[in-house]
Coordinates of C-alpha atoms in Angstrom, one line a residue:
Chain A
X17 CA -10.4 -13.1 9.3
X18 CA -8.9 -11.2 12.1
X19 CA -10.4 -8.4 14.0
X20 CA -7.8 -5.1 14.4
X21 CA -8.4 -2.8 17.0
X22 CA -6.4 0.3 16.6
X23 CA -6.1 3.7 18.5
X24 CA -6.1 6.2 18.9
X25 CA -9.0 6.9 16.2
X26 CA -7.3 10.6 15.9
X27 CA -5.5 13.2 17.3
X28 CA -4.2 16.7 17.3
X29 CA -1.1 17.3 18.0
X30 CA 1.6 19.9 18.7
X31 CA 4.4 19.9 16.1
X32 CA 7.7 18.9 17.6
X33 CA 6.1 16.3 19.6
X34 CA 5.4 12.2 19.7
X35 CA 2.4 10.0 19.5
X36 CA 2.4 6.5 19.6
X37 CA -0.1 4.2 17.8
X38 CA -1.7 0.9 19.2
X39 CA -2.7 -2.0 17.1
X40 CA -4.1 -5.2 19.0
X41 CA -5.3 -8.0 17.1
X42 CA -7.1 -10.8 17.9
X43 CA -5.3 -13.7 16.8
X44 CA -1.8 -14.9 16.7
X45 CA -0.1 -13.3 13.7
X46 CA 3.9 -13.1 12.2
X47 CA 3.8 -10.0 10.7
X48 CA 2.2 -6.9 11.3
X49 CA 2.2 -4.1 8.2
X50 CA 1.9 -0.4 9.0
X51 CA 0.6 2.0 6.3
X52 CA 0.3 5.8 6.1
X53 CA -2.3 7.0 3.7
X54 CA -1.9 11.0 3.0
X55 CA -4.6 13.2 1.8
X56 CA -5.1 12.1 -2.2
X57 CA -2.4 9.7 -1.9
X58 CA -2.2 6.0 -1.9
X59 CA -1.4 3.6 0.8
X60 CA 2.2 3.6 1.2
X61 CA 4.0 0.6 3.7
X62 CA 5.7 2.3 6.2
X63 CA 7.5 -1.0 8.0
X64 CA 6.9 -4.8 8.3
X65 CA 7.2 -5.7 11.8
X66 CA 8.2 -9.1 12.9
X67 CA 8.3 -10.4 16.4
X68 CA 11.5 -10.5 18.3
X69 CA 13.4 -8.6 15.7
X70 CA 13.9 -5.5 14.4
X71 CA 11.0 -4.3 12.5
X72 CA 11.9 -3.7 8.2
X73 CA 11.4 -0.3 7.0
X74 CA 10.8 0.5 3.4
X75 CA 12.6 3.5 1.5
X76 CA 11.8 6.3 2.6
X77 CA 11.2 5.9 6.2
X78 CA 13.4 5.7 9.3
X79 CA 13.9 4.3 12.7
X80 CA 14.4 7.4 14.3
X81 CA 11.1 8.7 12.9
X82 CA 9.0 5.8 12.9
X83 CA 10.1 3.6 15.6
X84 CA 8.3 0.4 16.3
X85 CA 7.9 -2.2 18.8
X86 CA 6.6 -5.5 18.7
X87 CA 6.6 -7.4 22.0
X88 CA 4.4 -10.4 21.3
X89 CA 1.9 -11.9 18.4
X90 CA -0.6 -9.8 18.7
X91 CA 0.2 -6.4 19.5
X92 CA 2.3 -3.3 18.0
X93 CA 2.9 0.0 18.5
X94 CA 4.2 2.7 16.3
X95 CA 5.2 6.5 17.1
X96 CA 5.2 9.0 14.7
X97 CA 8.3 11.1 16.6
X98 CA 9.5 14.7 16.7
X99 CA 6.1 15.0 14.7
X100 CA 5.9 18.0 11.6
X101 CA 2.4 19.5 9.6
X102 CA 3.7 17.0 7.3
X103 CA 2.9 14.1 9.0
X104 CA -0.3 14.9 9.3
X105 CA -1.8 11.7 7.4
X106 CA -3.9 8.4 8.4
X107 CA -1.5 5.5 9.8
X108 CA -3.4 1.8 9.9
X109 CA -2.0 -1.3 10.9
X110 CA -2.5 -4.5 8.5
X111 CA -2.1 -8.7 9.3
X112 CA -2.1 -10.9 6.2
X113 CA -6.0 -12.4 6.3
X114 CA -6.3 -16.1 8.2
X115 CA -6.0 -18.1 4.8
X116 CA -5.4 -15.8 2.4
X117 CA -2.5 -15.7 0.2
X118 CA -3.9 -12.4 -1.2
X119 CA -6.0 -10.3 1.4
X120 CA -5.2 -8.2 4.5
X121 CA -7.2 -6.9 6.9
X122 CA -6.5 -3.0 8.2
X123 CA -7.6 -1.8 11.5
X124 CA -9.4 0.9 11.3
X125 CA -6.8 3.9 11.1
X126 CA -5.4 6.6 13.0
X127 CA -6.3 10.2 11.8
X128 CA -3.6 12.5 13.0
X129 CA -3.2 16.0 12.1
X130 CA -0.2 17.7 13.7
X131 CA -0.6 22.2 14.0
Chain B
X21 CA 5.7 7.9 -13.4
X22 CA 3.6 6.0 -10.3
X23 CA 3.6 1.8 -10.5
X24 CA 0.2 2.3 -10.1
X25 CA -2.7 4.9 -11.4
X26 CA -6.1 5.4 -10.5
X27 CA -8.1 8.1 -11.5
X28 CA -9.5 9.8 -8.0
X29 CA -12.4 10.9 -9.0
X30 CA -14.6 11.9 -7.4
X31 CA -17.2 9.9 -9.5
X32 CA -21.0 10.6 -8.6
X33 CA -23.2 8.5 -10.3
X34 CA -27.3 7.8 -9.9
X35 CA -28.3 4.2 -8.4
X36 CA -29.1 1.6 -10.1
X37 CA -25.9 2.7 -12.3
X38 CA -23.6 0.5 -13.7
X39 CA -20.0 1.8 -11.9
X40 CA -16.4 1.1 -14.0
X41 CA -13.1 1.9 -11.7
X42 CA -9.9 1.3 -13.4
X43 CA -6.2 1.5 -13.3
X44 CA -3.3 0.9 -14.9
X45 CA 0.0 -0.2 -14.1
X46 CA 3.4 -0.1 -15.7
X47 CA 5.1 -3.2 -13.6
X48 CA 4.6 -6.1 -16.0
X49 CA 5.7 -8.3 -13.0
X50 CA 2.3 -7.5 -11.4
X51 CA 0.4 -10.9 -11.3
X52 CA -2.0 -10.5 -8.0
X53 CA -4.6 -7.8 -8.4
X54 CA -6.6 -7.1 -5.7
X55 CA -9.6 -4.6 -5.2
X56 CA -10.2 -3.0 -2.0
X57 CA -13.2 -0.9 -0.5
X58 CA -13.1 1.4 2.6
X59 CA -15.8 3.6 4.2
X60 CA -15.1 6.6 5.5
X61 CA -13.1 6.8 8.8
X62 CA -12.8 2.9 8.3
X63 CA -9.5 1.0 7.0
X64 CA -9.8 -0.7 3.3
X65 CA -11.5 -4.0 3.3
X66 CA -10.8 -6.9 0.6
X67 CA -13.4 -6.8 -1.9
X68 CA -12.1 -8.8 -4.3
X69 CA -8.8 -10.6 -6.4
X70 CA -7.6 -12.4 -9.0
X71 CA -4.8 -13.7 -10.6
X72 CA -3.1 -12.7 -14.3
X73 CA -6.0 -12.0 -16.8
X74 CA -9.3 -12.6 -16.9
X75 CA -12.4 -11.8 -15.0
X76 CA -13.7 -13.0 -11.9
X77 CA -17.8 -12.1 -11.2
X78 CA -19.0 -12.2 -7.2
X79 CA -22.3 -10.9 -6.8
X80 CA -22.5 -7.2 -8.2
X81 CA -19.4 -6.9 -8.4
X82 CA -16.8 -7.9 -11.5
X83 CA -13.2 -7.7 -11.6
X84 CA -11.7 -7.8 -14.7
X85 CA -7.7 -8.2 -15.4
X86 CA -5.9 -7.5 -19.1
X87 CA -2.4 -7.9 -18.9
X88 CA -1.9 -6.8 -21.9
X89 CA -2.9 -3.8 -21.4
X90 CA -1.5 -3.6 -17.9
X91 CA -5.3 -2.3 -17.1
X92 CA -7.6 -3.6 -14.1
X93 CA -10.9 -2.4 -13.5
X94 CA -13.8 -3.1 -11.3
X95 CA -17.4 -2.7 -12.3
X96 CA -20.1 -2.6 -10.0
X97 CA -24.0 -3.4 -11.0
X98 CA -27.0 -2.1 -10.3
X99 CA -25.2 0.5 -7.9
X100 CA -26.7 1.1 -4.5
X101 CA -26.5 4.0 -2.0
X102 CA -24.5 1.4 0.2
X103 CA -21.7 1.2 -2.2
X104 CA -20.6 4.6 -1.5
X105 CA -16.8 4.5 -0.8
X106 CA -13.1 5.2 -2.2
X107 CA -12.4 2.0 -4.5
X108 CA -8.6 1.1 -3.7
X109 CA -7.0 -1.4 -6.4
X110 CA -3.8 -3.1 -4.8
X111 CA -1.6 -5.1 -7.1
X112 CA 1.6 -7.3 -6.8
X113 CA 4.5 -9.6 -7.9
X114 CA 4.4 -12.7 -5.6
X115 CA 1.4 -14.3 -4.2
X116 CA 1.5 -13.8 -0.7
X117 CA 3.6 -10.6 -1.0
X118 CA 4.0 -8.9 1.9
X119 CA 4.5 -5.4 -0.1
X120 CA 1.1 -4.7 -2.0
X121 CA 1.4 -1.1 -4.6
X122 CA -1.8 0.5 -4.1
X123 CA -3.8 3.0 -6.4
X124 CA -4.6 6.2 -4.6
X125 CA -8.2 5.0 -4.5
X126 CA -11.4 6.3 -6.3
X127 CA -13.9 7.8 -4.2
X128 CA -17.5 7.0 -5.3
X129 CA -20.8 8.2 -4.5
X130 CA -23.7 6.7 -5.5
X131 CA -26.9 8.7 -5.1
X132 CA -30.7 7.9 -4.1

């Protein structure tokens, strides 16, 4: 299955402020899936982003907040913008698993807290 | 009310235990049920699915799916210290979905 390198690990940041998110996988790959996971909560899909088009963003979330790029197969970013306590959560990037109709593989997640 | 429930624990049990996680769902559409494990400071990692009822065995592990019941659950044998994680089950419509509802995961500590 693919490998998912993802960072930063965490952060601390200043409320009001942006951080982007990396996610670099290691094979060629049509979608990539980013998650936030809050404190007690359940892993909720932020966005599916495709290459060369504007990434799809569930209920819930926003462009403006979340935006996302996706310049080639293997690589993402996401920014968590003008940034609140609130989105203080764990963000991870997912691919489908090579072969798998069922699985996907996470990177290892970002752990952001914003003071 | 949530698609999906799991109970968070946490559950602390001794090793050599016999583990059950559960949830329950209230989407009837659900077909794909999928159980997932992650460390701490790790992402979730596929541990194991199945499709509609039935139960599916891989080493220690056994999944188990009643649709009936709209009830999954996950039983672990002969728990070890290793096995110490949250237990995520993950659930959905179409195979291949690209939207899986997750549980908010059960976090499980299995001691010496």
């Amino acid at each position: 299955s693919a490998v998912i390198s993802q960072k930063p690990s965490r952060d601390i940041c200043q409320r009001g402020t942006s951080l982007t998110i990396q996610c670099q996988v290691d094979s060629q790959v049509t979608m990539m899936f980013w998650y936030r996971q809050q404190p007690g909560q359940s892993l909720t899909l932020i966005a599916t982003a495709n290459q060369g088009s504007e990434a799809t963003y569930e209920s819930g979330f926003v462009i403006d907040k979340f935006p996302i790029s996706r310049p080639n197969l293997t690589f993402s970013t996401l920014t968590v913008s003008n940034m609140s306590p609130e989105d203080s959560s764990i963000y991870l990037c997912s691919v489908r698993s090579g072969g798998s109709n069922y699985g996907y593989t996470f990177g290892s997640g970002t752990r952001l807290t914003v003071v | 009310q949530k698609e999906v429930e799991q109970d968070p624990g946490p559950l602390s049990v001794p090793e050599g235990a016999i583990v059950s996680l559960n949830c329950t769902y209230s989407n009837s559409a659900f077909q794909y049920f999928m159980w997932y494990r992650q460390y701490s400071r790790k992402g979730p990692e596929l541990l194991m699915y199945t499709y509609s009822s039935g139960n599916k065995e891989d080493g220690r592990f056994t999944a188990q799916v009643d649709k009936s019941s709209k009830y999954i659950s996950l039983f672990i044998r002969d728990s070890q210290p290793s096995d110490s994680a949250t237990y995520l089950c993950a659930m959905s419509a179409v195979q291949g979905a690209q939207k899986l509802v997750f549980g908010q995961g059960t976090r499980l500590t299995i001691n010496p």
